[in-house]
mmCIF file of C-alpha atoms in Angstrom:
data_model
loop_
_atom_site.group_PDB
_atom_site.id
_atom_site.type_symbol
_atom_site.label_atom_id
_atom_site.label_comp_id
_atom_site.label_asym_id
_atom_site.label_seq_id
_atom_site.Cartn_x
_atom_site.Cartn_y
_atom_site.Cartn_z
ATOM 1 C CA UNK A 886 -1.857 -19.796 -4.738
ATOM 2 C CA UNK A 887 0.530 -16.885 -4.981
ATOM 3 C CA UNK A 888 -0.713 -13.586 -6.189
ATOM 4 C CA UNK A 889 0.568 -12.994 -9.757
ATOM 5 C CA UNK A 890 3.036 -10.161 -10.158
ATOM 6 C CA UNK A 891 0.683 -7.994 -12.200
ATOM 7 C CA UNK A 892 -1.776 -8.016 -9.340
ATOM 8 C CA UNK A 893 0.932 -7.203 -6.846
ATOM 9 C CA UNK A 894 1.981 -4.209 -8.892
ATOM 10 C CA UNK A 895 -1.668 -3.151 -9.099
ATOM 11 C CA UNK A 896 -2.255 -3.408 -5.398
ATOM 12 C CA UNK A 897 1.004 -1.500 -4.754
ATOM 13 C CA UNK A 898 -0.422 1.458 -6.642
ATOM 14 C CA UNK A 899 -4.142 1.435 -5.907
ATOM 15 C CA UNK A 900 -4.488 -0.569 -2.694
ATOM 16 C CA UNK A 901 -6.309 -3.836 -2.041
ATOM 17 C CA UNK A 902 -10.021 -3.234 -2.174
ATOM 18 C CA UNK A 903 -11.439 -6.575 -3.560
ATOM 19 C CA UNK A 904 -12.500 -9.528 -1.495
ATOM 20 C CA UNK A 905 -10.408 -12.565 -2.355
ATOM 21 C CA UNK A 906 -9.191 -15.476 -0.299
ATOM 22 C CA UNK A 907 -5.793 -14.741 1.251
ATOM 23 C CA UNK A 908 -3.242 -16.402 -0.946
ATOM 24 C CA UNK A 909 0.530 -16.055 -0.591
ATOM 25 C CA UNK A 910 1.879 -12.705 -1.462
ATOM 26 C CA UNK A 911 5.308 -11.566 -2.640
ATOM 27 C CA UNK A 912 6.825 -8.744 -0.683
ATOM 28 C CA UNK A 913 8.265 -6.786 -3.621
ATOM 29 C CA UNK A 914 9.563 -3.607 -2.028
ATOM 30 C CA UNK A 915 9.749 -1.279 0.968
ATOM 31 C CA UNK A 916 6.827 -2.097 3.287
ATOM 32 C CA UNK A 917 5.409 -4.831 0.960
ATOM 33 C CA UNK A 918 3.005 -5.003 -1.913
ATOM 34 C CA UNK A 919 0.998 -1.947 -0.894
ATOM 35 C CA UNK A 920 3.932 0.061 0.530
ATOM 36 C CA UNK A 921 2.128 0.318 3.887
ATOM 37 C CA UNK A 922 3.467 -2.677 5.870
ATOM 38 C CA UNK A 923 0.240 -4.663 5.450
ATOM 39 C CA UNK A 924 -0.150 -8.342 4.495
ATOM 40 C CA UNK A 925 -3.392 -10.074 3.390
ATOM 41 C CA UNK A 926 -2.049 -13.429 4.454
ATOM 42 C CA UNK A 927 -3.779 -15.254 7.289
ATOM 43 C CA UNK A 928 -1.297 -17.911 8.246
ATOM 44 C CA UNK A 929 1.540 -15.744 9.586
ATOM 45 C CA UNK A 930 3.672 -16.793 12.541
ATOM 46 C CA UNK A 931 2.899 -15.133 15.896
ATOM 47 C CA UNK A 932 5.331 -16.821 18.264
ATOM 48 C CA UNK A 933 9.097 -17.415 18.013
ATOM 49 C CA UNK A 934 12.238 -17.454 20.096
ATOM 50 C CA UNK A 935 15.254 -17.344 17.868
ATOM 51 C CA UNK A 936 17.890 -17.915 20.619
ATOM 52 C CA UNK A 937 16.091 -21.177 21.541
ATOM 53 C CA UNK A 938 15.343 -22.111 17.931
ATOM 54 C CA UNK A 939 11.584 -22.030 18.502
ATOM 55 C CA UNK A 940 9.542 -21.143 15.396
ATOM 56 C CA UNK A 941 12.611 -20.669 13.279
ATOM 57 C CA UNK A 942 12.582 -22.110 9.780
ATOM 58 C CA UNK A 943 16.154 -21.154 9.085
ATOM 59 C CA UNK A 944 18.916 -18.693 9.892
ATOM 60 C CA UNK A 945 21.617 -17.442 7.536
ATOM 61 C CA UNK A 946 24.546 -15.113 8.054
ATOM 62 C CA UNK A 947 24.490 -11.924 5.962
ATOM 63 C CA UNK A 948 27.947 -10.539 4.958
ATOM 64 C CA UNK A 949 28.707 -7.008 5.942
ATOM 65 C CA UNK A 950 26.174 -4.641 7.496
ATOM 66 C CA UNK A 951 23.065 -2.742 6.624
ATOM 67 C CA UNK A 952 19.637 -1.608 7.782
ATOM 68 C CA UNK A 953 17.772 -2.445 4.570
ATOM 69 C CA UNK A 954 14.932 -4.895 4.661
ATOM 70 C CA UNK A 955 14.630 -8.070 2.667
ATOM 71 C CA UNK A 956 12.198 -8.350 -0.312
ATOM 72 C CA UNK A 957 10.615 -11.603 -1.531
ATOM 73 C CA UNK A 958 9.826 -12.622 -5.056
ATOM 74 C CA UNK A 959 8.679 -16.221 -5.479
ATOM 75 C CA UNK A 960 11.385 -18.494 -4.297
ATOM 76 C CA UNK A 961 13.981 -15.729 -3.965
ATOM 77 C CA UNK A 962 14.900 -13.187 -1.339
ATOM 78 C CA UNK A 963 16.877 -9.997 -2.211
ATOM 79 C CA UNK A 964 18.696 -7.895 0.301
ATOM 80 C CA UNK A 965 21.499 -5.255 0.184
ATOM 81 C CA UNK A 966 24.522 -4.969 2.369
ATOM 82 C CA UNK A 967 27.828 -3.075 2.682
ATOM 83 C CA UNK A 968 31.320 -4.419 3.237
ATOM 84 C CA UNK A 969 32.996 -1.557 5.094
ATOM 85 C CA UNK A 970 36.536 -3.001 4.883
ATOM 86 C CA UNK A 971 36.449 -3.079 1.025
ATOM 87 C CA UNK A 972 33.912 -0.263 0.573
ATOM 88 C CA UNK A 973 31.642 -2.567 -1.497
ATOM 89 C CA UNK A 974 27.861 -2.208 -1.700
ATOM 90 C CA UNK A 975 26.278 -5.555 -2.367
ATOM 91 C CA UNK A 976 23.094 -7.011 -3.670
ATOM 92 C CA UNK A 977 22.502 -10.562 -2.437
ATOM 93 C CA UNK A 978 20.025 -13.228 -3.666
ATOM 94 C CA UNK A 979 19.001 -15.940 -1.243
ATOM 95 C CA UNK A 980 16.829 -19.073 -1.585
ATOM 96 C CA UNK A 981 13.603 -18.453 0.262
ATOM 97 C CA UNK A 982 13.160 -21.978 1.481
ATOM 98 C CA UNK A 983 16.588 -22.495 2.978
ATOM 99 C CA UNK A 984 18.361 -19.093 3.234
ATOM 100 C CA UNK A 985 21.163 -20.381 1.048
ATOM 101 C CA UNK A 986 23.003 -17.615 -0.826
ATOM 102 C CA UNK A 987 22.508 -18.062 -4.571
ATOM 103 C CA UNK A 988 24.501 -15.075 -5.813
ATOM 104 C CA UNK A 989 25.910 -11.735 -4.800
ATOM 105 C CA UNK A 990 26.856 -8.774 -6.920
ATOM 106 C CA UNK A 991 28.935 -5.681 -6.101
ATOM 107 C CA UNK A 992 26.816 -2.756 -7.230
ATOM 108 C CA UNK A 993 29.604 -0.251 -6.571
ATOM 109 C CA UNK A 994 32.880 0.241 -4.764
ATOM 110 C CA UNK A 995 33.191 3.790 -3.407
ATOM 111 C CA UNK A 996 34.567 5.602 -0.330
ATOM 112 C CA UNK A 997 32.113 5.349 2.502
ATOM 113 C CA UNK A 998 29.956 8.449 2.833
ATOM 114 C CA UNK A 999 29.479 10.493 6.025
ATOM 115 C CA UNK A 1000 26.420 9.319 7.948
ATOM 116 C CA UNK A 1001 24.579 9.439 11.223
ATOM 117 C CA UNK A 1002 25.633 6.859 13.775
ATOM 118 C CA UNK A 1003 22.185 5.261 13.582
ATOM 119 C CA UNK A 1004 22.264 5.063 9.772
ATOM 120 C CA UNK A 1005 24.117 2.380 7.682
ATOM 121 C CA UNK A 1006 25.821 2.268 4.335
ATOM 122 C CA UNK A 1007 23.057 -0.059 2.992
ATOM 123 C CA UNK A 1008 19.794 1.370 4.385
ATOM 124 C CA UNK A 1009 17.698 1.438 1.155
ATOM 125 C CA UNK A 1010 15.449 -1.574 0.582
ATOM 126 C CA UNK A 1011 15.366 -3.015 -3.018
ATOM 127 C CA UNK A 1012 12.296 -3.183 -5.214
ATOM 128 C CA UNK A 1013 11.307 -5.653 -7.922
ATOM 129 C CA UNK A 1014 8.872 -5.592 -10.863
ATOM 130 C CA UNK A 1015 9.024 -9.345 -11.180
ATOM 131 C CA UNK A 1016 11.634 -9.236 -13.916
ATOM 132 C CA UNK A 1017 14.300 -6.969 -12.445
ATOM 133 C CA UNK A 1018 15.589 -5.940 -9.044
ATOM 134 C CA UNK A 1019 16.272 -2.234 -8.425
ATOM 135 C CA UNK A 1020 18.733 -0.928 -5.771
ATOM 136 C CA UNK A 1021 19.896 2.516 -4.672
ATOM 137 C CA UNK A 1022 23.192 3.556 -3.099
ATOM 138 C CA UNK A 1023 25.309 6.676 -2.687
ATOM 139 C CA UNK A 1024 28.509 6.990 -4.772
ATOM 140 C CA UNK A 1025 30.302 10.195 -3.535
ATOM 141 C CA UNK A 1026 27.913 12.952 -4.425
ATOM 142 C CA UNK A 1027 25.770 10.863 -6.799
ATOM 143 C CA UNK A 1028 22.672 8.872 -5.989
ATOM 144 C CA UNK A 1029 22.967 5.608 -7.938
ATOM 145 C CA UNK A 1030 20.087 3.497 -9.144
ATOM 146 C CA UNK A 1031 20.942 0.062 -10.648
ATOM 147 C CA UNK A 1032 18.811 -2.658 -12.155
ATOM 148 C CA UNK A 1033 19.657 -6.411 -12.147
ATOM 149 C CA UNK A 1034 17.964 -9.345 -13.787
ATOM 150 C CA UNK A 1035 16.892 -12.227 -11.621
ATOM 151 C CA UNK A 1036 20.117 -14.144 -12.427
ATOM 152 C CA UNK A 1037 22.302 -11.292 -11.025
ATOM 153 C CA UNK A 1038 23.315 -9.566 -14.286
ATOM 154 C CA UNK A 1039 23.463 -5.749 -14.127
ATOM 155 C CA UNK A 1040 21.149 -4.359 -16.752
ATOM 156 C CA UNK A 1041 21.787 -0.653 -16.230
ATOM 157 C CA UNK A 1042 23.088 1.865 -13.731
ATOM 158 C CA UNK A 1043 21.860 5.469 -13.654
ATOM 159 C CA UNK A 1044 22.785 8.586 -11.661
ATOM 160 C CA UNK A 1045 19.576 10.688 -11.472
ATOM 161 C CA UNK A 1046 20.989 13.469 -9.260
ATOM 162 C CA UNK A 1047 23.391 14.564 -6.587
ATOM 163 C CA UNK A 1048 22.771 13.882 -2.895
ATOM 164 C CA UNK A 1049 24.422 15.486 0.097
ATOM 165 C CA UNK A 1050 23.495 15.020 3.740
ATOM 166 C CA UNK A 1051 25.444 14.746 6.885
ATOM 167 C CA UNK A 1052 23.205 11.883 7.922
ATOM 168 C CA UNK A 1053 23.988 9.664 4.892
ATOM 169 C CA UNK A 1054 21.756 8.040 2.356
ATOM 170 C CA UNK A 1055 18.497 5.999 2.493
ATOM 171 C CA UNK A 1056 16.172 6.290 -0.406
ATOM 172 C CA UNK A 1057 14.240 3.114 -1.306
ATOM 173 C CA UNK A 1058 13.000 2.833 -4.928
ATOM 174 C CA UNK A 1059 9.320 2.566 -5.733
ATOM 175 C CA UNK A 1060 7.994 0.726 -8.800
ATOM 176 C CA UNK A 1061 5.127 2.304 -10.633
ATOM 177 C CA UNK A 1062 3.941 1.162 -14.102
ATOM 178 C CA UNK A 1063 7.030 1.546 -16.383
ATOM 179 C CA UNK A 1064 8.882 3.672 -13.826
ATOM 180 C CA UNK A 1065 11.218 3.394 -10.896
ATOM 181 C CA UNK A 1066 10.734 6.510 -8.654
ATOM 182 C CA UNK A 1067 13.421 7.696 -6.290
ATOM 183 C CA UNK A 1068 13.110 10.529 -3.708
ATOM 184 C CA UNK A 1069 16.188 12.745 -3.683
ATOM 185 C CA UNK A 1070 15.432 15.090 -0.724
ATOM 186 C CA UNK A 1071 18.754 16.449 0.491
ATOM 187 C CA UNK A 1072 20.645 19.507 1.624
ATOM 188 C CA UNK A 1073 21.038 20.970 -1.857
ATOM 189 C CA UNK A 1074 19.147 21.017 -5.115
ATOM 190 C CA UNK A 1075 16.658 18.366 -3.915
ATOM 191 C CA UNK A 1076 14.624 16.346 -6.476
ATOM 192 C CA UNK A 1077 12.293 13.418 -7.160
ATOM 193 C CA UNK A 1078 12.968 11.424 -10.302
ATOM 194 C CA UNK A 1079 11.219 8.726 -12.348
ATOM 195 C CA UNK A 1080 13.446 6.394 -14.331
ATOM 196 C CA UNK A 1081 12.452 3.959 -17.019
ATOM 197 C CA UNK A 1082 12.400 0.375 -15.656
ATOM 198 C CA UNK A 1083 13.693 -0.848 -19.022
ATOM 199 C CA UNK A 1084 16.905 1.147 -19.330
ATOM 200 C CA UNK A 1085 17.149 3.758 -16.571
ATOM 201 C CA UNK A 1086 16.743 6.893 -18.560
ATOM 202 C CA UNK A 1087 14.992 9.818 -16.850
ATOM 203 C CA UNK A 1088 11.252 10.033 -17.684
ATOM 204 C CA UNK A 1089 10.561 13.045 -15.401
ATOM 205 C CA UNK A 1090 12.425 14.917 -12.680
ATOM 206 C CA UNK A 1091 11.074 17.652 -10.414
ATOM 207 C CA UNK A 1092 12.644 20.082 -7.970
ATOM 208 C CA UNK A 1093 11.873 20.082 -4.214
ATOM 209 C CA UNK A 1094 11.984 23.740 -3.420
ATOM 210 C CA UNK A 1095 12.721 23.517 0.279
ATOM 211 C CA UNK A 1096 16.086 21.768 -0.316
ATOM 212 C CA UNK A 1097 16.163 19.882 3.036
ATOM 213 C CA UNK A 1098 17.233 16.380 3.864
ATOM 214 C CA UNK A 1099 14.482 13.809 4.412
ATOM 215 C CA UNK A 1100 14.265 10.065 3.812
ATOM 216 C CA UNK A 1101 10.640 9.209 3.048
ATOM 217 C CA UNK A 1102 9.601 6.503 0.635
ATOM 218 C CA UNK A 1103 6.354 7.658 -1.055
ATOM 219 C CA UNK A 1104 3.175 5.595 -1.303
ATOM 220 C CA UNK A 1105 0.957 5.526 -4.452
ATOM 221 C CA UNK A 1106 -2.853 5.260 -4.357
ATOM 222 C CA UNK A 1107 -5.929 6.092 -6.407
ATOM 223 C CA UNK A 1108 -7.508 8.754 -4.219
ATOM 224 C CA UNK A 1109 -10.129 11.462 -4.976
ATOM 225 C CA UNK A 1110 -10.188 10.656 -8.611
ATOM 226 C CA UNK A 1111 -6.462 10.998 -9.072
ATOM 227 C CA UNK A 1112 -3.411 8.721 -8.985
ATOM 228 C CA UNK A 1113 -1.543 10.232 -6.064
ATOM 229 C CA UNK A 1114 2.084 9.728 -4.920
ATOM 230 C CA UNK A 1115 2.222 11.039 -1.353
ATOM 231 C CA UNK A 1116 5.220 11.714 0.851
ATOM 232 C CA UNK A 1117 6.363 13.911 3.682
ATOM 233 C CA UNK A 1118 9.752 15.609 3.612
ATOM 234 C CA UNK A 1119 11.476 18.863 2.915
ATOM 235 C CA UNK A 1120 9.273 20.960 5.206
ATOM 236 C CA UNK A 1121 6.017 19.762 3.691
ATOM 237 C CA UNK A 1122 3.565 16.959 2.996
ATOM 238 C CA UNK A 1123 2.720 16.769 -0.710
ATOM 239 C CA UNK A 1124 0.912 14.703 -3.275
ATOM 240 C CA UNK A 1125 2.207 14.339 -6.887
ATOM 241 C CA UNK A 1126 0.982 12.644 -10.058
ATOM 242 C CA UNK A 1127 3.480 9.764 -10.473
ATOM 243 C CA UNK A 1128 2.876 9.811 -14.221
ATOM 244 C CA UNK A 1129 4.555 13.155 -14.747
ATOM 245 C CA UNK A 1130 5.526 14.616 -11.358
ATOM 246 C CA UNK A 1131 2.934 17.363 -11.367
ATOM 247 C CA UNK A 1132 1.855 18.343 -7.795
ATOM 248 C CA UNK A 1133 -1.768 17.907 -6.684
ATOM 249 C CA UNK A 1134 -1.614 19.485 -3.203
ATOM 250 C CA UNK A 1135 0.735 20.488 -0.453
ATOM 251 C CA UNK A 1136 0.678 21.040 3.296
ATOM 252 C CA UNK A 1137 3.218 23.463 4.714
ATOM 253 C CA UNK A 1138 5.384 21.829 7.427
ATOM 254 C CA UNK A 1139 4.542 20.817 10.085
ATOM 255 C CA UNK A 1140 8.294 20.384 10.586
ATOM 256 C CA UNK A 1141 11.560 20.235 8.610
ATOM 257 C CA UNK A 1142 12.804 16.654 8.273
ATOM 258 C CA UNK A 1143 11.013 13.320 7.990
ATOM 259 C CA UNK A 1144 11.823 9.640 7.694
ATOM 260 C CA UNK A 1145 8.672 7.590 8.276
ATOM 261 C CA UNK A 1146 6.486 6.741 5.251
ATOM 262 C CA UNK A 1147 2.822 7.928 5.148
ATOM 263 C CA UNK A 1148 -0.017 5.321 5.379
ATOM 264 C CA UNK A 1149 -3.575 5.386 4.112
ATOM 265 C CA UNK A 1150 -6.788 4.079 5.788
ATOM 266 C CA UNK A 1151 -9.405 3.273 3.177
ATOM 267 C CA UNK A 1152 -12.212 2.830 5.730
ATOM 268 C CA UNK A 1153 -11.915 6.489 6.849
ATOM 269 C CA UNK A 1154 -10.334 7.803 3.598
ATOM 270 C CA UNK A 1155 -7.441 9.278 5.651
ATOM 271 C CA UNK A 1156 -3.729 9.661 5.261
ATOM 272 C CA UNK A 1157 -1.535 9.595 8.337
ATOM 273 C CA UNK A 1158 1.808 11.266 8.663
ATOM 274 C CA UNK A 1159 4.232 10.953 11.589
ATOM 275 C CA UNK A 1160 7.456 12.924 12.132
ATOM 276 C CA UNK A 1161 9.876 14.414 12.391
ATOM 277 C CA UNK A 1162 12.677 16.921 13.370
ATOM 278 C CA UNK A 1163 12.883 19.336 15.146
ATOM 279 C CA UNK A 1164 9.102 19.500 15.851
ATOM 280 C CA UNK A 1165 7.077 16.288 16.360
ATOM 281 C CA UNK A 1166 3.560 15.838 14.856
ATOM 282 C CA UNK A 1167 1.079 13.241 13.787
ATOM 283 C CA UNK A 1168 -1.467 14.443 11.186
ATOM 284 C CA UNK A 1169 -4.681 12.874 9.910
ATOM 285 C CA UNK A 1170 -5.209 14.246 6.373
ATOM 286 C CA UNK A 1171 -8.027 14.021 3.840
ATOM 287 C CA UNK A 1172 -6.599 13.311 0.358
ATOM 288 C CA UNK A 1173 -9.092 15.262 -1.757
ATOM 289 C CA UNK A 1174 -7.524 18.716 -1.931
ATOM 290 C CA UNK A 1175 -5.891 20.878 -4.602
ATOM 291 C CA UNK A 1176 -3.255 23.469 -4.207
ATOM 292 C CA UNK A 1177 -2.168 24.542 -0.659
ATOM 293 C CA UNK A 1178 -4.419 22.615 1.804
ATOM 294 C CA UNK A 1179 -2.595 23.495 5.023
ATOM 295 C CA UNK A 1180 -5.730 25.078 6.575
ATOM 296 C CA UNK A 1181 -8.484 22.889 5.003
ATOM 297 C CA UNK A 1182 -7.473 19.188 4.933
ATOM 298 C CA UNK A 1183 -5.858 18.398 8.313
ATOM 299 C CA UNK A 1184 -8.587 16.501 10.192
ATOM 300 C CA UNK A 1185 -6.706 15.903 13.395
ATOM 301 C CA UNK A 1186 -3.245 16.564 14.845
ATOM 302 C CA UNK A 1187 -1.352 15.463 17.916
ATOM 303 C CA UNK A 1188 2.140 15.717 19.260
ATOM 304 C CA UNK A 1189 1.742 12.619 21.479
ATOM 305 C CA UNK A 1190 3.408 9.270 20.624
ATOM 306 C CA UNK A 1191 5.130 10.594 17.474
ATOM 307 C CA UNK A 1192 7.690 8.486 15.632
ATOM 308 C CA UNK A 1193 10.470 10.013 13.623
ATOM 309 C CA UNK A 1194 12.029 6.898 11.977
ATOM 310 C CA UNK A 1195 9.578 3.957 12.306
ATOM 311 C CA UNK A 1196 6.727 3.919 9.802
ATOM 312 C CA UNK A 1197 3.210 3.355 11.276
ATOM 313 C CA UNK A 1198 0.242 1.138 10.538
ATOM 314 C CA UNK A 1199 -3.447 1.889 10.231
ATOM 315 C CA UNK A 1200 -5.857 -1.078 10.733
ATOM 316 C CA UNK A 1201 -9.565 -0.631 10.435
ATOM 317 C CA UNK A 1202 -10.574 1.892 13.083
ATOM 318 C CA UNK A 1203 -7.131 2.278 14.509
ATOM 319 C CA UNK A 1204 -3.797 4.053 13.863
ATOM 320 C CA UNK A 1205 -0.807 2.432 15.570
ATOM 321 C CA UNK A 1206 2.649 3.987 15.850
ATOM 322 C CA UNK A 1207 5.820 3.308 17.830
ATOM 323 C CA UNK A 1208 8.080 6.122 18.854
ATOM 324 C CA UNK A 1209 11.791 6.031 18.475
ATOM 325 C CA UNK A 1210 11.970 5.660 22.197
ATOM 326 C CA UNK A 1211 10.003 2.381 22.087
ATOM 327 C CA UNK A 1212 6.583 3.650 23.198
ATOM 328 C CA UNK A 1213 3.640 2.160 21.225
ATOM 329 C CA UNK A 1214 0.445 4.233 20.858
ATOM 330 C CA UNK A 1215 -2.984 3.445 19.458
ATOM 331 C CA UNK A 1216 -5.323 6.197 18.211
ATOM 332 C CA UNK A 1217 -8.847 6.337 16.873
ATOM 333 C CA UNK A 1218 -8.196 6.641 13.101
ATOM 334 C CA UNK A 1219 -11.163 8.981 12.534
ATOM 335 C CA UNK A 1220 -10.682 11.423 15.438
ATOM 336 C CA UNK A 1221 -7.178 11.072 16.794
ATOM 337 C CA UNK A 1222 -8.383 10.088 20.233
ATOM 338 C CA UNK A 1223 -5.507 8.343 22.105
ATOM 339 C CA UNK A 1224 -6.645 5.035 23.409
ATOM 340 C CA UNK A 1225 -3.464 3.762 25.045
ATOM 341 C CA UNK A 1226 0.333 3.973 25.246
ATOM 342 C CA UNK A 1227 2.655 1.128 26.257
ATOM 343 C CA UNK A 1228 6.379 0.625 26.270
ATOM 344 C CA UNK A 1229 7.392 -2.243 23.972
ATOM 345 C CA UNK A 1230 11.175 -1.865 23.925
ATOM 346 C CA UNK A 1231 14.135 0.397 24.632
ATOM 347 C CA UNK A 1232 14.318 2.016 21.227
ATOM 348 C CA UNK A 1233 12.926 1.494 17.722
ATOM 349 C CA UNK A 1234 13.947 1.980 14.147
ATOM 350 C CA UNK A 1235 11.945 -0.792 12.507
ATOM 351 C CA UNK A 1236 8.684 -0.033 10.768
ATOM 352 C CA UNK A 1237 5.458 -1.775 11.843
ATOM 353 C CA UNK A 1238 3.839 -4.565 9.811
ATOM 354 C CA UNK A 1239 0.445 -6.185 10.119
ATOM 355 C CA UNK A 1240 -1.272 -9.411 9.162
ATOM 356 C CA UNK A 1241 -4.498 -11.214 10.037
ATOM 357 C CA UNK A 1242 -5.696 -8.355 12.225
ATOM 358 C CA UNK A 1243 -2.458 -8.278 14.296
ATOM 359 C CA UNK A 1244 0.245 -5.667 14.419
ATOM 360 C CA UNK A 1245 3.957 -6.579 14.713
ATOM 361 C CA UNK A 1246 6.213 -4.002 16.437
ATOM 362 C CA UNK A 1247 9.943 -4.705 16.378
ATOM 363 C CA UNK A 1248 12.433 -2.758 18.494
ATOM 364 C CA UNK A 1249 16.150 -2.306 18.291
ATOM 365 C CA UNK A 1250 16.892 -5.089 20.829
ATOM 366 C CA UNK A 1251 15.406 -7.566 18.433
ATOM 367 C CA UNK A 1252 12.126 -8.008 20.313
ATOM 368 C CA UNK A 1253 8.855 -8.184 18.392
ATOM 369 C CA UNK A 1254 5.672 -7.443 20.292
ATOM 370 C CA UNK A 1255 2.528 -8.677 18.578
ATOM 371 C CA UNK A 1256 -0.639 -6.770 19.564
ATOM 372 C CA UNK A 1257 -4.263 -6.737 18.567
ATOM 373 C CA UNK A 1258 -5.219 -3.094 17.952
ATOM 374 C CA UNK A 1259 -8.151 -1.848 19.892
ATOM 375 C CA UNK A 1260 -9.381 0.526 22.548
ATOM 376 C CA UNK A 1261 -7.426 -1.314 25.206
ATOM 377 C CA UNK A 1262 -3.836 -2.724 25.025
ATOM 378 C CA UNK A 1263 -3.918 -6.480 24.114
ATOM 379 C CA UNK A 1264 -0.561 -8.167 23.812
ATOM 380 C CA UNK A 1265 -0.622 -11.403 21.907
ATOM 381 C CA UNK A 1266 2.983 -12.465 21.944
ATOM 382 C CA UNK A 1267 6.520 -11.323 22.824
ATOM 383 C CA UNK A 1268 9.219 -12.678 20.645
ATOM 384 C CA UNK A 1269 13.079 -12.598 20.742
ATOM 385 C CA UNK A 1270 15.568 -12.377 17.916
ATOM 386 C CA UNK A 1271 18.796 -12.732 19.930
ATOM 387 C CA UNK A 1272 20.608 -9.872 18.205
ATOM 388 C CA UNK A 1273 19.952 -6.174 17.503
ATOM 389 C CA UNK A 1274 18.027 -5.017 14.444
ATOM 390 C CA UNK A 1275 17.223 -1.756 12.653
ATOM 391 C CA UNK A 1276 15.475 -3.470 9.708
ATOM 392 C CA UNK A 1277 11.749 -4.040 9.110
ATOM 393 C CA UNK A 1278 10.094 -7.421 8.682
ATOM 394 C CA UNK A 1279 8.852 -8.893 5.434
ATOM 395 C CA UNK A 1280 5.892 -11.303 5.234
ATOM 396 C CA UNK A 1281 5.444 -13.881 2.435
ATOM 397 C CA UNK A 1282 4.040 -17.389 1.998
ATOM 398 C CA UNK A 1283 3.313 -17.929 5.690
ATOM 399 C CA UNK A 1284 6.655 -16.740 6.910
ATOM 400 C CA UNK A 1285 8.009 -13.618 8.521
ATOM 401 C CA UNK A 1286 11.601 -12.619 7.507
ATOM 402 C CA UNK A 1287 13.580 -10.360 9.752
ATOM 403 C CA UNK A 1288 17.144 -9.134 9.364
ATOM 404 C CA UNK A 1289 19.287 -8.827 12.415
ATOM 405 C CA UNK A 1290 22.677 -7.154 12.745
ATOM 406 C CA UNK A 1291 24.450 -10.338 11.480
ATOM 407 C CA UNK A 1292 21.801 -12.795 10.229
ATOM 408 C CA UNK A 1293 18.535 -13.057 8.303
ATOM 409 C CA UNK A 1294 15.858 -15.168 9.947
ATOM 410 C CA UNK A 1295 12.884 -16.923 8.549
ATOM 411 C CA UNK A 1296 10.119 -17.507 11.129
ATOM 412 C CA UNK A 1297 7.366 -20.087 10.374
ATOM 413 C CA UNK A 1298 7.148 -23.767 9.475
ATOM 414 C CA UNK A 1299 10.224 -25.511 8.042
ATOM 415 C CA UNK A 1300 10.016 -26.356 4.344
#
């Protein structure tokens, strides 16, 4: 039985704290139904070898290029891409069971923006509320948010604010209640905005006073008696009320720029931040503060094993992160004690996912190392994609979906 969309939206905002059997889940946005890379599914593939065809349900070519990750809603997969020759930014819909393209829409045609060599022109992952699919791109100086129905018809297109950065654009939308929330941290009048899911009009918009580029997608949880939207970026770590944008608390620094999303560990009631540039830090943070909590709510801190781009995972008593240089590290979630560090690949941009007590770490060469988090390093499997990737996996209905530089792969049993 597939989790109904209302429950998926609920778990995306308050976490998954009830004990149910593990039915199939949709993967409705960046880092899945809870925004933290976790899946509650039990029957998830562990072994595959795409070049040999082992464990591959299907492979389909994706036109253009992009680092965005696929999302899954029922029998459909949605993914964005960019055609550099024609300067088109695309939204594609594929059949989940076969990979067949069902439709594609050009969201906008616009001159290609300046970007970092490790970024792409389609790096933002879509999001869905079960009725619409939301995408974000950059059109000149304007951040663009567009909504499509499930048949591919554009319902609205909004421009919530300007965005300038020498590194390009990558801001994945987040669905919360009647809102689509977009982070507009950039080198200018930075902002965060909430748009109405129904028609795209602005419900609230706040300034980010440090006016510095960052690319973090926030998570939303019920913590310490408040609905909290937490993100790092723009020289701080901060929590806001997603209903109105009012800030709950802030931590100064610990550095300027951030990419990786924050994760939450309910067992230890702890938020974990990893980043960034130019200084590198991991923080364990208690989420029950008010005002400036720089000196009061940081439980532990380390500069070892930090990732700038890949988002981490926290499983039970463990916090697992992979550095941009391909070194995986496992920490004690409560204390920050480093248990082990191991090289898993040459370089990493993909964010970590987890399912059935296992952690999946994908590196830029297309390799995915599956580990069991613990006090000692335990590698369960080493898998090959056969092409480079900078995208993050999606898990749904017993399959793992991974986008390479040219193709989208479905790993698991054939339908």
